[in-house]
Coordinates of C-alpha atoms and ligand atoms in Angstrom, one line a residue:
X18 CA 17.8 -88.8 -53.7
X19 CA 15.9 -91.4 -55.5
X20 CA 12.4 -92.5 -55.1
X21 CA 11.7 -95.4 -56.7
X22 CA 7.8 -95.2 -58.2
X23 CA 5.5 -98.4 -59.3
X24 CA 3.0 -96.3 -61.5
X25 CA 2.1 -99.8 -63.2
X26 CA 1.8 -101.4 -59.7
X27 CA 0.0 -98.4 -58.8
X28 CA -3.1 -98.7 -61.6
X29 CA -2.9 -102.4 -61.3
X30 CA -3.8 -102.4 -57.3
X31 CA -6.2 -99.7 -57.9
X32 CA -8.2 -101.2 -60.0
X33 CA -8.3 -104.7 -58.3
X34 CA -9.0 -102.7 -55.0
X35 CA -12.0 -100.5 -56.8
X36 CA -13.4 -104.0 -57.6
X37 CA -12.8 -105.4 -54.4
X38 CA -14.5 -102.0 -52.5
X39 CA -17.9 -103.0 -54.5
X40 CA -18.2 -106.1 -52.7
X41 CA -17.4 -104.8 -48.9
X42 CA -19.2 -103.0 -46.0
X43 CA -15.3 -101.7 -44.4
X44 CA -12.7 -100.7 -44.6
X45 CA -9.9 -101.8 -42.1
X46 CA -6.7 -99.2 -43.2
X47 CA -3.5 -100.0 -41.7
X48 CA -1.2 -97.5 -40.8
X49 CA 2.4 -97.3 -39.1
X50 CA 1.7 -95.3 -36.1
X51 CA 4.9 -93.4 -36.5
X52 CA 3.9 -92.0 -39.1
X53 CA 0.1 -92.4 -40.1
X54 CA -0.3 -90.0 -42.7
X55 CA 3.0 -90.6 -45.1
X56 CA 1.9 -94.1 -44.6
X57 CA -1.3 -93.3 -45.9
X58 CA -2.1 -94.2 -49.6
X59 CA -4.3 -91.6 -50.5
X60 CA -6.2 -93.8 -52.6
X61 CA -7.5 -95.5 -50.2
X62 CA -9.6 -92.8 -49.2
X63 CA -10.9 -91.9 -52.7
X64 CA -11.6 -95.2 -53.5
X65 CA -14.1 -95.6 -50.1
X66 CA -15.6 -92.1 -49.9
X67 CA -16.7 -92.8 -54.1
X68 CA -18.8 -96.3 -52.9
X69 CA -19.1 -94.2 -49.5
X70 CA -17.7 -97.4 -47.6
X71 CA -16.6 -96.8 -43.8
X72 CA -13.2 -96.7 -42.4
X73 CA -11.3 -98.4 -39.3
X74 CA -8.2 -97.0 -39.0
X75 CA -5.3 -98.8 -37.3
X76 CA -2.5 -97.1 -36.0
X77 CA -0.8 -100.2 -35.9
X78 CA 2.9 -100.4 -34.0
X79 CA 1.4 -98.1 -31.2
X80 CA 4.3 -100.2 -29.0
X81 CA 6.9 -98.2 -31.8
X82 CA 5.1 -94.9 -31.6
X83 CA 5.3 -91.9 -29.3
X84 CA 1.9 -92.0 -27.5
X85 CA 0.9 -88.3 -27.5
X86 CA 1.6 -87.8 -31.1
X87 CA -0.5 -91.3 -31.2
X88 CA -3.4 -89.4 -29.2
X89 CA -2.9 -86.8 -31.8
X90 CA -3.4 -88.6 -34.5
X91 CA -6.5 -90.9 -33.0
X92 CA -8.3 -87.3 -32.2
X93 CA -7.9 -85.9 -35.5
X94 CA -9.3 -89.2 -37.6
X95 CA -11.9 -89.6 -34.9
X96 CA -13.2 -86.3 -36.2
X97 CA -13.6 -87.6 -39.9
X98 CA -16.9 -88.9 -41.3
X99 CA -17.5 -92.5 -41.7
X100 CA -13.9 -92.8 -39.9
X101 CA -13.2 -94.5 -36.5
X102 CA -9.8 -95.0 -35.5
X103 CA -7.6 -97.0 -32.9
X104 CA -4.2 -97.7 -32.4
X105 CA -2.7 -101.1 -31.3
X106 CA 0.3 -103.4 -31.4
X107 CA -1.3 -106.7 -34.0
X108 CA 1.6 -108.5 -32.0
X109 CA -0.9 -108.1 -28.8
X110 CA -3.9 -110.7 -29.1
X111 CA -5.5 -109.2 -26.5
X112 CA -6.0 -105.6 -28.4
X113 CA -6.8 -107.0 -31.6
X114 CA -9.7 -109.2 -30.1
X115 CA -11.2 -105.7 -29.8
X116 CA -11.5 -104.9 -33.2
X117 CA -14.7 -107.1 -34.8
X118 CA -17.0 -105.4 -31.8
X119 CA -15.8 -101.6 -33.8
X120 CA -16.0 -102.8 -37.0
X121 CA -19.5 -103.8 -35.7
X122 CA -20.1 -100.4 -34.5
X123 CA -19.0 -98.7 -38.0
X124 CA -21.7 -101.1 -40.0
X125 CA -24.8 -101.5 -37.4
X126 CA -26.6 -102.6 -40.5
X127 CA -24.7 -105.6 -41.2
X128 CA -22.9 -108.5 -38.8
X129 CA -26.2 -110.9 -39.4
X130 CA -26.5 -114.9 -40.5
X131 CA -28.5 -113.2 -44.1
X132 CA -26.1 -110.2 -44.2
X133 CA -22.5 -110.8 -43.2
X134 CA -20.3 -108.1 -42.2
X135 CA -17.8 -107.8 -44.9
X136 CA -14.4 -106.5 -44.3
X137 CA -11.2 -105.6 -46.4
X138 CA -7.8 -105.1 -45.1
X139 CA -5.9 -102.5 -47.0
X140 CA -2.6 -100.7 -46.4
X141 CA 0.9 -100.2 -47.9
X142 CA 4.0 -102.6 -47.6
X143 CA 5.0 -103.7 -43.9
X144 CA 2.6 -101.6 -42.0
X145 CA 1.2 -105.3 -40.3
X146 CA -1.7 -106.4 -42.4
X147 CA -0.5 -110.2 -42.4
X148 CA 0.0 -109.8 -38.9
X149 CA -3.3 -108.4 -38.1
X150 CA -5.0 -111.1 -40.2
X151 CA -3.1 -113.6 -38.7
X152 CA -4.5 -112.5 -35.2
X153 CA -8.3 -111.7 -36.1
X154 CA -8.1 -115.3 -38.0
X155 CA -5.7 -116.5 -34.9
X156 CA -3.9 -119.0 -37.1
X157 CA -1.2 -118.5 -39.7
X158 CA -2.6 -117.2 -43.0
X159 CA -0.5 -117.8 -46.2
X160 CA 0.5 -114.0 -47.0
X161 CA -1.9 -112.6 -49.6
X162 CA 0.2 -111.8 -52.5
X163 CA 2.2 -108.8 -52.7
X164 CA 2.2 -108.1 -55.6
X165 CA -1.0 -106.9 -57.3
X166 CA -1.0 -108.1 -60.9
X167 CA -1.2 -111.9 -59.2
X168 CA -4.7 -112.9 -60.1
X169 CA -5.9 -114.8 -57.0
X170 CA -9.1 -116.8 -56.5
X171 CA -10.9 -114.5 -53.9
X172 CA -11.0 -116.3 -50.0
X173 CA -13.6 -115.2 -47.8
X174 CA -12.5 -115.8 -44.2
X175 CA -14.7 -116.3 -41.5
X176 CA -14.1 -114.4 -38.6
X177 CA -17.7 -115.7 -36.7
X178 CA -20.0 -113.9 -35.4
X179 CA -21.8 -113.0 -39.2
X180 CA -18.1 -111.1 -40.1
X181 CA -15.9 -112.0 -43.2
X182 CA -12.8 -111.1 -44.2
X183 CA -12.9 -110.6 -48.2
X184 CA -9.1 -112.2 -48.3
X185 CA -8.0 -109.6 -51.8
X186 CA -4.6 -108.1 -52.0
X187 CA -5.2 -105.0 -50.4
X188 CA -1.9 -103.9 -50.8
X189 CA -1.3 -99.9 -52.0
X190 CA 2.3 -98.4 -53.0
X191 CA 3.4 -96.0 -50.8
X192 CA 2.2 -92.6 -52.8
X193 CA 4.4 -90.2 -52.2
X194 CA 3.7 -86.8 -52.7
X195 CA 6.5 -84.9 -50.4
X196 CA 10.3 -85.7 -50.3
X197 CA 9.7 -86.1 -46.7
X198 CA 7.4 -89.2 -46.6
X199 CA 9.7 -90.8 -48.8
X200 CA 12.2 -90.5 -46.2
X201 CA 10.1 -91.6 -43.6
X202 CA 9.0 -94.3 -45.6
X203 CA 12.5 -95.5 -46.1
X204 CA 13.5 -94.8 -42.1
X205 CA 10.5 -97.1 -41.2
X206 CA 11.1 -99.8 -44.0
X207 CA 7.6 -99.6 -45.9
X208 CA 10.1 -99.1 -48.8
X209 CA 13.1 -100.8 -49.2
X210 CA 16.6 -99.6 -49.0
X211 CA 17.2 -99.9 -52.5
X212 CA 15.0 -97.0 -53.2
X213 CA 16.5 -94.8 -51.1
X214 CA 20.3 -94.2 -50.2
X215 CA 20.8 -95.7 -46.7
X216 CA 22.9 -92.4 -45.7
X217 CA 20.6 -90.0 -46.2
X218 CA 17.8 -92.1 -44.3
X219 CA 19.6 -92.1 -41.6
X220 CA 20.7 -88.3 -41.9
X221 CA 16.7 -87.2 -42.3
X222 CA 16.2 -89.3 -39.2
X223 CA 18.7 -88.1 -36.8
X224 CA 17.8 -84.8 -37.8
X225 CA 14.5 -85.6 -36.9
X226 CA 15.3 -86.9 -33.0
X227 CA 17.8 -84.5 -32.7
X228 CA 15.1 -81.7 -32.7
X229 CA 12.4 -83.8 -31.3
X230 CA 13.7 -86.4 -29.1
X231 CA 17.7 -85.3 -28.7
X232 CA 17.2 -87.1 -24.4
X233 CA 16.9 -90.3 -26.3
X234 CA 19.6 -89.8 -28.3
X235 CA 21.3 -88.4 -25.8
X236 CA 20.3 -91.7 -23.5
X237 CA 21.1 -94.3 -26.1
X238 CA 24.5 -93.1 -27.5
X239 CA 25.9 -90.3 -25.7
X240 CA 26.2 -87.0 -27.3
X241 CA 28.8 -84.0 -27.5
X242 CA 27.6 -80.2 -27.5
X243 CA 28.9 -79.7 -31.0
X244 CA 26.3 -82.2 -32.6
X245 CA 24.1 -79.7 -34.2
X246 CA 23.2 -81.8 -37.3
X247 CA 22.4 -84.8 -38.5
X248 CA 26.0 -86.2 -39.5
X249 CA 26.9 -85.2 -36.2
X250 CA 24.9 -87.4 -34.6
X251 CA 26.0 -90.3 -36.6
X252 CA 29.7 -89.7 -36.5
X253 CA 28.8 -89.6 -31.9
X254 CA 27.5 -93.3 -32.9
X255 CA 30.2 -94.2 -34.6
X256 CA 32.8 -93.2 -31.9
X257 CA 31.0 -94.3 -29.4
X258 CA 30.7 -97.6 -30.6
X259 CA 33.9 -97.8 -32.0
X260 CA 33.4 -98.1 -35.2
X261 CA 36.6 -98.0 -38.0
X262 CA 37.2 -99.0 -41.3
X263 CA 40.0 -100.2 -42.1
X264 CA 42.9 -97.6 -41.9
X265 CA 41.3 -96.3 -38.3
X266 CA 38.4 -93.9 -40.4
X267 CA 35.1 -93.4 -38.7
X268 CA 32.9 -96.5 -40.1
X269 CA 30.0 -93.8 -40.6
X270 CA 28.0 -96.6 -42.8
X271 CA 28.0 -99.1 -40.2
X272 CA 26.7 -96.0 -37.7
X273 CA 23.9 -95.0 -40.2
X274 CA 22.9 -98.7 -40.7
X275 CA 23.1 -99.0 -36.4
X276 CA 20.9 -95.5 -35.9
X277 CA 17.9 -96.6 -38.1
X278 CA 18.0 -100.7 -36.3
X279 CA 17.9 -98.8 -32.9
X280 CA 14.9 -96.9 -34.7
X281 CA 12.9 -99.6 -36.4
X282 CA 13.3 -102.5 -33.3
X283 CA 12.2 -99.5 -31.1
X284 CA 16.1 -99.7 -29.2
X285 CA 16.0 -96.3 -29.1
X286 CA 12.5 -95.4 -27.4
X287 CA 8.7 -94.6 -28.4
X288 CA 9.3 -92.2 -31.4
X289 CA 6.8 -90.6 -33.8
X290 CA 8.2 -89.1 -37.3
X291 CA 4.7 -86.6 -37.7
X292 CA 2.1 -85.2 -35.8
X293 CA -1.3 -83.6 -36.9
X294 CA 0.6 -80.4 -36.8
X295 CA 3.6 -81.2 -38.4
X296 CA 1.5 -83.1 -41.2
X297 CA -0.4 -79.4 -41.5
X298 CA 2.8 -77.4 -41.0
X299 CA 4.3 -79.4 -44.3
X300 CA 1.0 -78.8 -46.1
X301 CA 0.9 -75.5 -45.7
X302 CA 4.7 -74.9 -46.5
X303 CA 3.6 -76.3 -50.3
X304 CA 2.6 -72.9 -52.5
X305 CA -0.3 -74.3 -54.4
X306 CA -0.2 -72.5 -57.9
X307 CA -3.2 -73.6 -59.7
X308 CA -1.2 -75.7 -62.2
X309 CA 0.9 -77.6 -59.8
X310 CA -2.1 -78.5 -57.6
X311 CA -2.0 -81.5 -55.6
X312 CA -4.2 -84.0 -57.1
X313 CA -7.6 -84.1 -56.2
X314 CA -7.6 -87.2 -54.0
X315 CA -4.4 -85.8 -51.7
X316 CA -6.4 -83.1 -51.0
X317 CA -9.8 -85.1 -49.5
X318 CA -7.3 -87.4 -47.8
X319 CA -5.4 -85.1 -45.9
Ligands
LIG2 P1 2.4 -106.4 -44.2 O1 1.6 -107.6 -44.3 O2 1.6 -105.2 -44.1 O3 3.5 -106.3 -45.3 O4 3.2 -106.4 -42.8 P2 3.6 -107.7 -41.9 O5 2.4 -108.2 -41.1 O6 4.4 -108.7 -42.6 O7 4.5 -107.0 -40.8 C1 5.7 -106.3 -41.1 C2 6.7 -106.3 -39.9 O8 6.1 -105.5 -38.9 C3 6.9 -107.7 -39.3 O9 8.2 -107.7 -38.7 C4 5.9 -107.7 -38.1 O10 6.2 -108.6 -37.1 C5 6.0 -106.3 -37.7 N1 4.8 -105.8 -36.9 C6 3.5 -106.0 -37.3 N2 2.7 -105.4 -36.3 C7 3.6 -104.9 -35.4 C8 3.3 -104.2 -34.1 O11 2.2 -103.9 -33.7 N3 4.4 -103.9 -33.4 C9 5.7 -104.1 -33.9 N4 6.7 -103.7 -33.1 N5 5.9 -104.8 -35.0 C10 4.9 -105.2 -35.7 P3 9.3 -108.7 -39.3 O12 8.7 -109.9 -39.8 O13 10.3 -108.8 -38.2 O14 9.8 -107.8 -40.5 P4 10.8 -106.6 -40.4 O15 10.5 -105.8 -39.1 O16 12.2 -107.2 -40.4 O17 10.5 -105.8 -41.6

């Protein structure tokens, strides 16, 4: 499997967002609710805990997401310093109108006429920062740029009540330091399916709900007790779709390509690809020799 990396990407957006974090009071971190730690740049983190800045964490797609690994997740952030965290559709008006009265919260001594509240939204690829800032703003906000070499004139946008969005690129690469985050990166499309082979996505994820969610499987498409494994479960969708290729062969593509739609629109049911335990479980399973330790910043995120 390949990963594609953007090392250049990577320095550029760190430094433009080690500029950026000198001139805000918060952090508002976006994550996929799915999966909120592989969709966590661990940069991020270093980057506010060195200028000490807060953190609201959004578990953003909460609507996607299975809601006890959700309450999970929102218990084990909770219990970080400087860290509050909620989880939310940005689709929903109505939940993100809640957000300026936390941010609030996480920066008492700001949110006045002399000393605005000022915010940054950061997160990787398509975890729902436009859409969030489209709903705080509640107007259509030309999408910051995506990539982070574009110089930019800065925009600050009001949000009232003494708050500010400071309008930078907060956009991180995915950094991904387990073969399994890539893959759940790639299942959840924060990286495109160019990087990874569509097949083995789709593999990784059926795996996945065979073990943890095999009734929605099950519910969706049907199954047979000799599916024991991921191709299984993708040769069921194909025959129970009636999928061919030409010459009557299984279309097993087409099924792959079917299994992670049904995931990503959420056709298949509330799903979560990690939980606090599995994130500690995978941890754990990594032998740390003192030469091939994860770098520093991996370890104070996680
Ligand atoms: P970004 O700025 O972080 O890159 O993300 P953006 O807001 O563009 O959102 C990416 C996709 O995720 C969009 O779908 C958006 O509608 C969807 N999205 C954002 N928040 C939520 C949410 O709370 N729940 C659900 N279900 N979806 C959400 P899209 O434009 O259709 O793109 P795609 O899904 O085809 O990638």
């Amino acid at each position: 499997m390949s990963i594609q990396w953007f090392p250049g990407h990577m320095n550029a957006a760190r430094k433009k967002a080690a500029e950026s974090m000198e001139k805000v009071d918060l952090v508002i971190e976006v994550l996929d609710a799915r999966l909120p730690q592989a969709s966590s740049n661990p940069m991020i983190a270093s980057l506010r805990q060195a200028r000490q800045r807060p953190c609201l964490k959004i578990l953003n797609k909460s609507d996607l997401a299975d809601p006890a690994a959700t309450k999970a997740w929102l218990a084990h952030y909770s219990a970080q310093p400087q860290v509050s965290a909620v989880a939310l559709s940005c689709r929903k008006p109505a939940e993100v109108a809640k957000l300026p009265a936390l941010c609030l919260k996480l920066a008492p001594h700001r949110g006045t006429v002399l000393k605005p509240l000022r915010m940054m939204i950061m997160g990787i690829p398509n975890v729902g920062k436009s859409t969030l800032m489209n709903a705080l703003l509640k107007k259509r906000v030309a999408k910051v740029g995506d990539e982070p070499a574009v110089t930019k004139t800065q925009q600050r946008l009001l949000l009232g009540n003494n708050m500010v969005l400071i309008d930078t690129p907060g956009l991180m690469w995915p950094k991904i330091d387990h073969p399994s985050d890539g893959l759940m990166l790639a299942a959840s499309h924060a990286i495109g399916v160019n990087a990874v082979i569509e097949d083995e996505v789709a593999n990784f994820l059926a795996e996945q709900l065979l073990v943890h969610y095999p009734q929605l499987l099950l519910k969706r498409y049907g199954s047979s007790p000799a599916v024991i494994d991921g191709p299984g479960v993708i040769e069921t969708i194909a025959r129970a779709r009636g999928y061919r290729v030409k010459g009557g062969d299984l279309d097993l593509e087409k099924a792959a390509h079917t299994l992670l739609q049904d995931y990503r629109s959420g056709a298949l049911g509330r799903i979560s690809l990690e939980t606090p335990e599995s994130r500690a479980a995978l941890l754990a399973s990594y032998v740390v020799a003192p030469s091939d330790a994860l770098p520093q910043e991996v370890q104070e995120a996680e």
